[in-house]
CSV table of C-alpha atoms in Angstrom, one decimal:
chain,number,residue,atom,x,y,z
R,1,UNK,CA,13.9,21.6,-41.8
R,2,UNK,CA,11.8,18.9,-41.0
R,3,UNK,CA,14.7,16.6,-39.5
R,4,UNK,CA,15.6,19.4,-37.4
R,5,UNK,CA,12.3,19.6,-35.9
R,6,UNK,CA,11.7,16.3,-35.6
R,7,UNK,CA,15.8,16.1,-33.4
R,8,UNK,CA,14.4,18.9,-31.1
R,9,UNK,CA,11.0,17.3,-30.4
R,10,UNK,CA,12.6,14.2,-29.7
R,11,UNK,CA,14.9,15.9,-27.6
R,12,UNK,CA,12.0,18.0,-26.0
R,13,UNK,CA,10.1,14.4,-25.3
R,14,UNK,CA,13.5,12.7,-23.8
R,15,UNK,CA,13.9,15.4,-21.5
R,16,UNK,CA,10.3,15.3,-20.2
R,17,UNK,CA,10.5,11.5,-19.8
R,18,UNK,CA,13.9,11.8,-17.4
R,19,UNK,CA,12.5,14.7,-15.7
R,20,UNK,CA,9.4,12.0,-14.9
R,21,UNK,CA,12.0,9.5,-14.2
R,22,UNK,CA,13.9,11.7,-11.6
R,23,UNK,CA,10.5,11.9,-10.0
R,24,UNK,CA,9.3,9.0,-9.8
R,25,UNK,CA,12.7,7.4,-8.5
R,26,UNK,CA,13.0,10.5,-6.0
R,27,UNK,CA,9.0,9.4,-4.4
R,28,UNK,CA,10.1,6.2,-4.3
R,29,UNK,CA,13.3,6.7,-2.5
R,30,UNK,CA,12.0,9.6,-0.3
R,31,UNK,CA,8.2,8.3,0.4
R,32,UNK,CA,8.8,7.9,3.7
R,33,UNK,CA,9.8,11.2,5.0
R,34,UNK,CA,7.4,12.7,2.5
R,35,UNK,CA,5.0,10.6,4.6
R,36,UNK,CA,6.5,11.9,7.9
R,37,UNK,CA,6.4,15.7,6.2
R,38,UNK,CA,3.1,16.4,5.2
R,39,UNK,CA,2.0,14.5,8.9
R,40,UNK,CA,4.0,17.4,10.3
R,41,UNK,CA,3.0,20.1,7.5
R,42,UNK,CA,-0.2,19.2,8.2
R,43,UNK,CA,-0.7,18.9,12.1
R,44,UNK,CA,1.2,22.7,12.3
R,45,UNK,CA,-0.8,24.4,10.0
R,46,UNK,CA,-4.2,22.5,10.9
R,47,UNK,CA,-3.3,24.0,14.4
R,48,UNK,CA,-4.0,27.8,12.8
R,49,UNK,CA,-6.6,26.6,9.8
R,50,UNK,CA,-8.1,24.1,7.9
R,51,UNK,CA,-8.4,26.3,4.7
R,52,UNK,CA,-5.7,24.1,2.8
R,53,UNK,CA,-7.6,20.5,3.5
R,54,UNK,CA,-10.8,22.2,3.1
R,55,UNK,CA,-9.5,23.3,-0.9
R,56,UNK,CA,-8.1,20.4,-1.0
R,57,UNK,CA,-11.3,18.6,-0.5
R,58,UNK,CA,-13.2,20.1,-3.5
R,59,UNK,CA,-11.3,18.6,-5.9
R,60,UNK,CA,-11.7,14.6,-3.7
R,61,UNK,CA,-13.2,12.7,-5.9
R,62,UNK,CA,-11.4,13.9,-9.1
R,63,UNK,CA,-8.0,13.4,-7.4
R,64,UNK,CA,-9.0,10.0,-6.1
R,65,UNK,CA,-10.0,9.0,-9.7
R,66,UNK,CA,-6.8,9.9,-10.9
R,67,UNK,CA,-4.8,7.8,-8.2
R,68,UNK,CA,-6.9,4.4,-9.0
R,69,UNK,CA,-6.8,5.2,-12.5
R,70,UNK,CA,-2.7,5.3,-12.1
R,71,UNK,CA,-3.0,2.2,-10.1
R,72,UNK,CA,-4.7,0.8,-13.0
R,73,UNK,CA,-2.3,1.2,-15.6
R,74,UNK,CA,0.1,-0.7,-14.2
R,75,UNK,CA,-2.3,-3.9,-14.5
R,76,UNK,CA,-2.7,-6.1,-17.0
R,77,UNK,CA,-5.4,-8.8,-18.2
R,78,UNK,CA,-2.3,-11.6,-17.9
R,79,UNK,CA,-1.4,-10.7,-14.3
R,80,UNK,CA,-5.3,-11.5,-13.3
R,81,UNK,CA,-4.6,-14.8,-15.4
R,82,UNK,CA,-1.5,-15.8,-13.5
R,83,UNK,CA,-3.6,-16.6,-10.4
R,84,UNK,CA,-4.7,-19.5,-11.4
R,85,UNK,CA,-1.0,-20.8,-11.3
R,86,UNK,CA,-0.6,-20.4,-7.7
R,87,UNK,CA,-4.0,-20.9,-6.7
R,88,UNK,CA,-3.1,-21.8,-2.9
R,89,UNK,CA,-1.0,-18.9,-2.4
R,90,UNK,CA,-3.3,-16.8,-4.3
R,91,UNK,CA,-5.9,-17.8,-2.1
R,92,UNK,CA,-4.1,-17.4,1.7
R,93,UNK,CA,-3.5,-13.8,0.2
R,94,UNK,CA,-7.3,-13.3,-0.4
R,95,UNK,CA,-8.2,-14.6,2.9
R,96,UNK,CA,-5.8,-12.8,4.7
R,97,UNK,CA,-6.8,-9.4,3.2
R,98,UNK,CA,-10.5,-9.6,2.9
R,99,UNK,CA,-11.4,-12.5,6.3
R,100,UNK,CA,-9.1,-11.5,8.8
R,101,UNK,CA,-7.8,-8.1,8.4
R,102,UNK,CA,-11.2,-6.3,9.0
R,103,UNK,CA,-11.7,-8.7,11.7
R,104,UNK,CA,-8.8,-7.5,13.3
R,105,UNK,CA,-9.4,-4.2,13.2
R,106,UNK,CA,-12.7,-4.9,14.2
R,107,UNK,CA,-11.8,-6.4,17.5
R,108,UNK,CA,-9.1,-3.4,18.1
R,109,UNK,CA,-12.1,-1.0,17.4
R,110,UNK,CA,-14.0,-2.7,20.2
R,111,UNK,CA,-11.2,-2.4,22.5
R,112,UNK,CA,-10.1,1.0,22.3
R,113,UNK,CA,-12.9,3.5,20.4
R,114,UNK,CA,-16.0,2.0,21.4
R,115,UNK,CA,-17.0,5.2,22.5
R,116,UNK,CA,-15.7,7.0,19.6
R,117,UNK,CA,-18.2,5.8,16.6
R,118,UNK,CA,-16.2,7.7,13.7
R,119,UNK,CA,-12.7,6.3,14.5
R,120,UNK,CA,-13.8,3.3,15.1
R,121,UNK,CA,-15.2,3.2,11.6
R,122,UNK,CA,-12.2,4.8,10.0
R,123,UNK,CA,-10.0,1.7,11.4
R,124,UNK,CA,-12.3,-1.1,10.5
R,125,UNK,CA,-11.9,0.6,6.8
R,126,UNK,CA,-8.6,0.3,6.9
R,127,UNK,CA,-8.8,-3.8,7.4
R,128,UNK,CA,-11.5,-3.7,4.2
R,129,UNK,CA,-9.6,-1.7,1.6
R,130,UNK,CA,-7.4,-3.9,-0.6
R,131,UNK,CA,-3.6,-4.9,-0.7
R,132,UNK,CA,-1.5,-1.4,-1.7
R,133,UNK,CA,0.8,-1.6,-4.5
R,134,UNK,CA,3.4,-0.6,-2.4
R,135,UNK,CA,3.9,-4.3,-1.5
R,136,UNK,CA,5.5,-4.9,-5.0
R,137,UNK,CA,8.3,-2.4,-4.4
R,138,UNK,CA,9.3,-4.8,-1.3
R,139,UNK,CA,8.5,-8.0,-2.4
R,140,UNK,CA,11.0,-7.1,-5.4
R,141,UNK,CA,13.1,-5.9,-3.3
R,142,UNK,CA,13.7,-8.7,-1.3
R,143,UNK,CA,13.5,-11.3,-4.1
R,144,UNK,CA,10.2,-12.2,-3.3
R,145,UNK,CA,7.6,-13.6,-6.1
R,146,UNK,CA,6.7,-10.4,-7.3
R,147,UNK,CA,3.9,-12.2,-9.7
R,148,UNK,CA,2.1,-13.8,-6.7
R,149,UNK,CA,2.5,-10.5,-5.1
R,150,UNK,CA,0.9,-9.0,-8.4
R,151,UNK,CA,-1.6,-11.2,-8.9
R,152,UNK,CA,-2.9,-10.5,-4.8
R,153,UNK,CA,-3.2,-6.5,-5.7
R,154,UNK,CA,-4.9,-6.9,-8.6
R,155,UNK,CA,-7.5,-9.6,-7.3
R,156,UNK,CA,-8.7,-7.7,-4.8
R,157,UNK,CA,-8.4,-4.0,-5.9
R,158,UNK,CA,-10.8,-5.9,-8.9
R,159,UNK,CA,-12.9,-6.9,-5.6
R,160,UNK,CA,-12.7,-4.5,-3.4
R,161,UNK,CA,-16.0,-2.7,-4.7
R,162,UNK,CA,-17.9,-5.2,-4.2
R,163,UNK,CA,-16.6,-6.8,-0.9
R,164,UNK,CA,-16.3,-3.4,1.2
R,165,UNK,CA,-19.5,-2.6,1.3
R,166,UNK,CA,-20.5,-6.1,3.1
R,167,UNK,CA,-17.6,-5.6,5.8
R,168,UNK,CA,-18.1,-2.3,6.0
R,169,UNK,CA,-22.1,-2.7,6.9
R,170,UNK,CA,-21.0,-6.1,9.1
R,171,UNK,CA,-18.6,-4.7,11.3
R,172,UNK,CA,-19.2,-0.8,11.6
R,173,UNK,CA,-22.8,-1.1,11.1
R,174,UNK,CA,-22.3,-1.5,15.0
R,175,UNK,CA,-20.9,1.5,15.1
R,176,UNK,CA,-22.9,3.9,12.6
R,177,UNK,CA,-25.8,3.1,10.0
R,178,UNK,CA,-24.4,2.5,6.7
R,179,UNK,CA,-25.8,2.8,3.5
R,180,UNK,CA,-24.5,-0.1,1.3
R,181,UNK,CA,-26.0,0.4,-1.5
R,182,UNK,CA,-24.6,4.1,-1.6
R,183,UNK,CA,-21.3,2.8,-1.1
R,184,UNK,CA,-21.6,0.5,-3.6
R,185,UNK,CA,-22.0,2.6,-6.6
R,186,UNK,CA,-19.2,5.1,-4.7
R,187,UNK,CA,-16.6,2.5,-5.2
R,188,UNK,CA,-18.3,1.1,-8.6
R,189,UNK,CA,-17.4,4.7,-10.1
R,190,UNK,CA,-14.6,5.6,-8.2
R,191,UNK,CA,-12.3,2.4,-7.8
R,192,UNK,CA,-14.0,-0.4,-10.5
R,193,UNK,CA,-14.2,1.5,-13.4
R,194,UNK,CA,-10.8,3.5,-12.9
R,195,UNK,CA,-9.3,0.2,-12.6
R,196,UNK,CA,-10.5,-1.4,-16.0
R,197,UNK,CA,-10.1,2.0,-17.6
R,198,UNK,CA,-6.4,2.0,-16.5
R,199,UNK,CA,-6.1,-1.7,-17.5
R,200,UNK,CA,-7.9,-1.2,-20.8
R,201,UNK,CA,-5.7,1.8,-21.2
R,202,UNK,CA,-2.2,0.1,-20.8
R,203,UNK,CA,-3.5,-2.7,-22.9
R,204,UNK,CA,-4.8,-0.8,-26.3
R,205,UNK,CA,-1.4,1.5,-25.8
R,206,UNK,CA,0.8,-1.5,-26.0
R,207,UNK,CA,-0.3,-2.2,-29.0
R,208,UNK,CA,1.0,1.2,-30.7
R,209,UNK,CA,4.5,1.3,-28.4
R,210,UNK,CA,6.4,0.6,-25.8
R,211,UNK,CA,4.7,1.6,-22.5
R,212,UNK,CA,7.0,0.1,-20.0
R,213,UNK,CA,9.6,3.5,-19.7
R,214,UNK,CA,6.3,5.1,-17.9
R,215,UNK,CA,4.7,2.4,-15.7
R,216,UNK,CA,7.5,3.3,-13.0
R,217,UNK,CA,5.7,7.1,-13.1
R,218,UNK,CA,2.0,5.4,-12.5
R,219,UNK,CA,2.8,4.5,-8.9
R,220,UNK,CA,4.5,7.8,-8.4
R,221,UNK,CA,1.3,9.7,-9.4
R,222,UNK,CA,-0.9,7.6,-6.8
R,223,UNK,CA,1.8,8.0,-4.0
R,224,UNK,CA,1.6,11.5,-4.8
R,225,UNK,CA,-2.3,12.0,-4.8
R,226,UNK,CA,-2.5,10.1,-1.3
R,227,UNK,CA,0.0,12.6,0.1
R,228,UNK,CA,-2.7,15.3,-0.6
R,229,UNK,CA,-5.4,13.5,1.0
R,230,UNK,CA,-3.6,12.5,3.7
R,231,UNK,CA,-2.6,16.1,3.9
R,232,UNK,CA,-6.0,16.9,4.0
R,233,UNK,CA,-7.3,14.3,6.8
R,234,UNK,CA,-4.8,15.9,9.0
R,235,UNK,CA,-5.4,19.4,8.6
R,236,UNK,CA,-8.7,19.5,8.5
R,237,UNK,CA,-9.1,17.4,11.8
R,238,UNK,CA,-6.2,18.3,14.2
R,239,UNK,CA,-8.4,21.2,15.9
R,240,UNK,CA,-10.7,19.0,18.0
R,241,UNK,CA,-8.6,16.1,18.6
R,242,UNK,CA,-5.6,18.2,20.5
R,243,UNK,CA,-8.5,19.4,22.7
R,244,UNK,CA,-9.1,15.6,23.4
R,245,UNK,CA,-5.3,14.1,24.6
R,246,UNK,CA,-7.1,11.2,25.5
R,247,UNK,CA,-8.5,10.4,22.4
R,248,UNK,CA,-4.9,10.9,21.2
R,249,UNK,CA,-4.3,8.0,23.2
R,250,UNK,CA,-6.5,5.7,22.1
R,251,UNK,CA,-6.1,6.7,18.4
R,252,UNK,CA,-2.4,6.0,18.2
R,253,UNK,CA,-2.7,2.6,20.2
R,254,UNK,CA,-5.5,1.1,18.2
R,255,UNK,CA,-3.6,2.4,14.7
R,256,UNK,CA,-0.2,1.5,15.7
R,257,UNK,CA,-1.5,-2.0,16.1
R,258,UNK,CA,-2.9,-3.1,13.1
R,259,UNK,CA,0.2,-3.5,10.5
R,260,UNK,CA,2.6,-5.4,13.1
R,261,UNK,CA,0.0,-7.6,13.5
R,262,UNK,CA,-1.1,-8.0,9.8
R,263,UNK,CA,2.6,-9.2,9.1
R,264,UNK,CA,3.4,-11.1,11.8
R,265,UNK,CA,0.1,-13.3,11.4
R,266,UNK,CA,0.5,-13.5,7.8
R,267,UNK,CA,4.5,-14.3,8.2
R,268,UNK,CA,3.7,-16.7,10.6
R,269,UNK,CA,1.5,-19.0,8.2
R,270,UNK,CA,2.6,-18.7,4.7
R,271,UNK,CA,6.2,-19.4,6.5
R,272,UNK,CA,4.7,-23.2,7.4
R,273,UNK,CA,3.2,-23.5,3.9
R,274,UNK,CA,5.7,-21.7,1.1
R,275,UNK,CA,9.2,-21.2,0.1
R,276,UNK,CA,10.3,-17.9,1.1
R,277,UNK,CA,9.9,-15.9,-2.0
R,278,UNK,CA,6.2,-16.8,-1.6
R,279,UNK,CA,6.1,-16.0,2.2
R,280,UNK,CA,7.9,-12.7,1.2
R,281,UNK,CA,4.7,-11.8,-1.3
R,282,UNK,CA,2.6,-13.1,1.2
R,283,UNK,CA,3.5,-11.4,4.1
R,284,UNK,CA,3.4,-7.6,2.2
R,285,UNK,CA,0.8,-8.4,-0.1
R,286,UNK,CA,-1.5,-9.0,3.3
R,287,UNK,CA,0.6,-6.8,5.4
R,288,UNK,CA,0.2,-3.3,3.3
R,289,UNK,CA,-3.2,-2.1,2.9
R,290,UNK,CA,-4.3,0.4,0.6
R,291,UNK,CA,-4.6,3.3,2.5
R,292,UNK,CA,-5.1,6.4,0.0
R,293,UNK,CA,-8.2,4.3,-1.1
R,294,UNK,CA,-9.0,4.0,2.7
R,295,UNK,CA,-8.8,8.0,3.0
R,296,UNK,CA,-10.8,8.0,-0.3
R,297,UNK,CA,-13.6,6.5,0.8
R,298,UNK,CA,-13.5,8.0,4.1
R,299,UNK,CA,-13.5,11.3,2.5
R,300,UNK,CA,-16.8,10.4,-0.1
R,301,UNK,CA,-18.8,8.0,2.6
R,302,UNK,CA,-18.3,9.2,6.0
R,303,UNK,CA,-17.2,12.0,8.2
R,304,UNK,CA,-14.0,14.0,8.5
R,305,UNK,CA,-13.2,11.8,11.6
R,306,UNK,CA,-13.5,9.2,10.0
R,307,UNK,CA,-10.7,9.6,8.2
R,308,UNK,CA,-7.6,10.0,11.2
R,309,UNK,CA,-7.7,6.8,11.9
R,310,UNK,CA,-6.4,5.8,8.0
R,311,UNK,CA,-3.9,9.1,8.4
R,312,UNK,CA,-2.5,8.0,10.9
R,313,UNK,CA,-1.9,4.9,9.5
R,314,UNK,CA,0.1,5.6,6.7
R,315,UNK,CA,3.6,6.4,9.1
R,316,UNK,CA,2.8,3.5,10.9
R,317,UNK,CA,2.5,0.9,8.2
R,318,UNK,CA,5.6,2.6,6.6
R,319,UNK,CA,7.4,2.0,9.4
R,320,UNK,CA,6.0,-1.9,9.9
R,321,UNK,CA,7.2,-2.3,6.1
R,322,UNK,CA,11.0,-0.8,6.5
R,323,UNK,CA,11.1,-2.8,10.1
R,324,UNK,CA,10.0,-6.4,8.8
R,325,UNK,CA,12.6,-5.3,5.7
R,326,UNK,CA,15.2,-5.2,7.8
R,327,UNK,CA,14.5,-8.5,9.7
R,328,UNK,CA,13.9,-10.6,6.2
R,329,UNK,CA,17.4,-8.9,4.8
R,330,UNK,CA,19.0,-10.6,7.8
R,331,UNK,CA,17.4,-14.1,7.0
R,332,UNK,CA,18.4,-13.6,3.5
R,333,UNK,CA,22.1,-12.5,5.0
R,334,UNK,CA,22.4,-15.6,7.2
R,335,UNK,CA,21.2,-17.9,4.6
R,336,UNK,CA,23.8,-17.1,2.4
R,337,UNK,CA,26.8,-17.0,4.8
R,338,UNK,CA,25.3,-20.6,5.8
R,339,UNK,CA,25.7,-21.7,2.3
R,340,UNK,CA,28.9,-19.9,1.9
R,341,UNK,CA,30.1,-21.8,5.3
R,342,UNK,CA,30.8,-24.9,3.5
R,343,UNK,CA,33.5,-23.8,1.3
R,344,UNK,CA,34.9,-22.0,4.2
R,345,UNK,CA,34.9,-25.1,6.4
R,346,UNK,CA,36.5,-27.1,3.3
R,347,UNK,CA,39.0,-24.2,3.2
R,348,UNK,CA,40.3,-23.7,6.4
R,349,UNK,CA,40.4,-28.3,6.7
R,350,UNK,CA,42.4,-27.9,3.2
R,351,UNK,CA,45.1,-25.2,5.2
R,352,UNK,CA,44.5,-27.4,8.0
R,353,UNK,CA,45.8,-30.4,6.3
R,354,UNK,CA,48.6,-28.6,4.1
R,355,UNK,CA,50.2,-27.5,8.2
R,356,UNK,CA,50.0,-31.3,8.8
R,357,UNK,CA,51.7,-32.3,5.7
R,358,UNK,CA,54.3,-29.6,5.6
R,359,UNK,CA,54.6,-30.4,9.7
């Protein structure tokens, strides 16, 4: 009786891990237009009422736990470590996440939403907040060095507590008053020590079995939580932003700036300094920015504003992401029909040659 029990448990627990397969792969495929959807869901039924955002918003801080938590898991003690192999790469990537992005969004703050306090904070967040882990489903992708990419996310989501708070009170201090200190012991609780508990986590499970069959659904459980929130920025905030078109305008040209430029610039120098796996980490791992912790913090820290900016956001760097995929497929297309070009060359000389002889 007992093997029989044991056969349908063990069938009970293999059908629970596909079904969590099947989901995972299906947000991974389908993030996109999931993206795209709850924009839309939301927009539509923020038109008639916010009651949906506004539940959603009661349970913030819990669900943003849970998403860093997730992103935790898939972390390990070693891939912190690895940095010091590639300390130049390692160190571009840092730069480029923590010096220039907020700059950048800084400056694009200044130009358009100087008038507009709250949005203009919302976007310099989104230059503060760390790399997303998002950029190691491309970089993989596209064959690029996924442990550089690795090592990038989990340096600074590991910093990211400590450094937003200084770029946050340097750059939209101008903007609104800021409490650092407040936003300190935010993050502390709701990024740092999710983090190491997810890390600790993965690490004291290993020991017992093999956790690698569920890191694919960790991701899948933070994409899935930062759907909801940006759900909820949306909804809760269409109202008095479609009695504004022009700040419409000016929200959508300042947003739709920020990720073309982050992977351009980025592209542009690690292409001068690394082989192109590493410019292929480089250029996501600085190009993708962790946006459902941006919406997080927005959501704990600062006004309901705030957070459209970071909302926004997420269609437009989705879009940056599949666009610069597309243009580094066809590098890696032409590169090998350039090394394939030899043999053809030798090919068509050798039926070349075979005409003359037989001539």
């Amino acid at each position: 009786m007992s093997g029989e029990s044991n056969k349908t448990s063990s069938k009970g627990s293999t059908r629970y891990i596909k079904a969590a397969m099947s989901y995972a792969k299906f947000i991974k495929e389908k993030y996109t237009y999931i993206i795209i959807s709850a924009l839309i869901v939301g927009l539509i039924i923020g038109v008639f009422t916010p009651s949906p955002g506004l539940v959603l918003r009661q349970f913030n801080t819990p669900l943003i736990i849970i998403m860093i938590g997730a992103m935790g898991f898939t972390i390990t003690f070693k891939n912190l470590g690895e940095a010091v192999k590639d300390i130049k790469g390692f160190t571009l990537g840092m730069a480029l996440n923590f010096l220039f992005a907020p700059f950048l969004c800084w400056i694009l703050a200044q130009i358009f939403l100087p008038s507009y306090p709250e949005l203009a904070t919302g976007l310099i967040l989104i230059g503060t907040v760390p790399c997303a882990g998002m950029a190691l489903v491309w970089a993989g992708l596209l064959k690029g060095n996924v442990p550089l990419a690795t090592v990038i996310n989990a340096a600074t989501m590991i910093a990211a507590p400590f450094l937003i708070p200084f770029f946050m009170t340097l750059y939209a201090g101008a903007f609104i008053t800021i409490n650092t200190w407040e936003i300190f012991q935010q993050l502390i609780y709701t990024i740092l020590l999710p983090v190491i508990g997810g890390v600790i986590l993965r690490e004291l499970l290993e020991r017992k079995f093999n956790v690698s069959q569920y890191l694919p659904l960790m991701p899948a459980i933070s994409a899935t939580v930062a759907v909801l929130l940006m759900f909820m920025a949306i909804n809760t905030n269409i109202k008095p932003i479609i009695s504004n078109i022009p700040l419409i305008t000016l929200l959508i040209a300042s947003t739709i700036l920020v990720f073309p430029i982050l992977f351009i610039t980025s592209y542009t120098i690690s292409i001068k300094l690394f082989t192109n796996d590493k410019n292929i980490a480089i250029t996501y791992s600085a190009g993708m920015k962790n946006l459902p912790i941006a919406i997080g913090i927005a959501a704990m820290s600062f006004t309901q504003l705030t957070m459209l900016p970071i909302a926004i956001g997420f269609a437009f760097q989705m879009l940056t992401a599949v666009s610069f995929y597309q243009i580094f497929r066809r590098v890696m297309l032409q590169r090998e029909s350039e090394k394939e070009s030899p043999e053809k060359q030798f090919s068509e000389v050798g039926k070349i040659t075979s005409g003359i002889g037989a001539a």
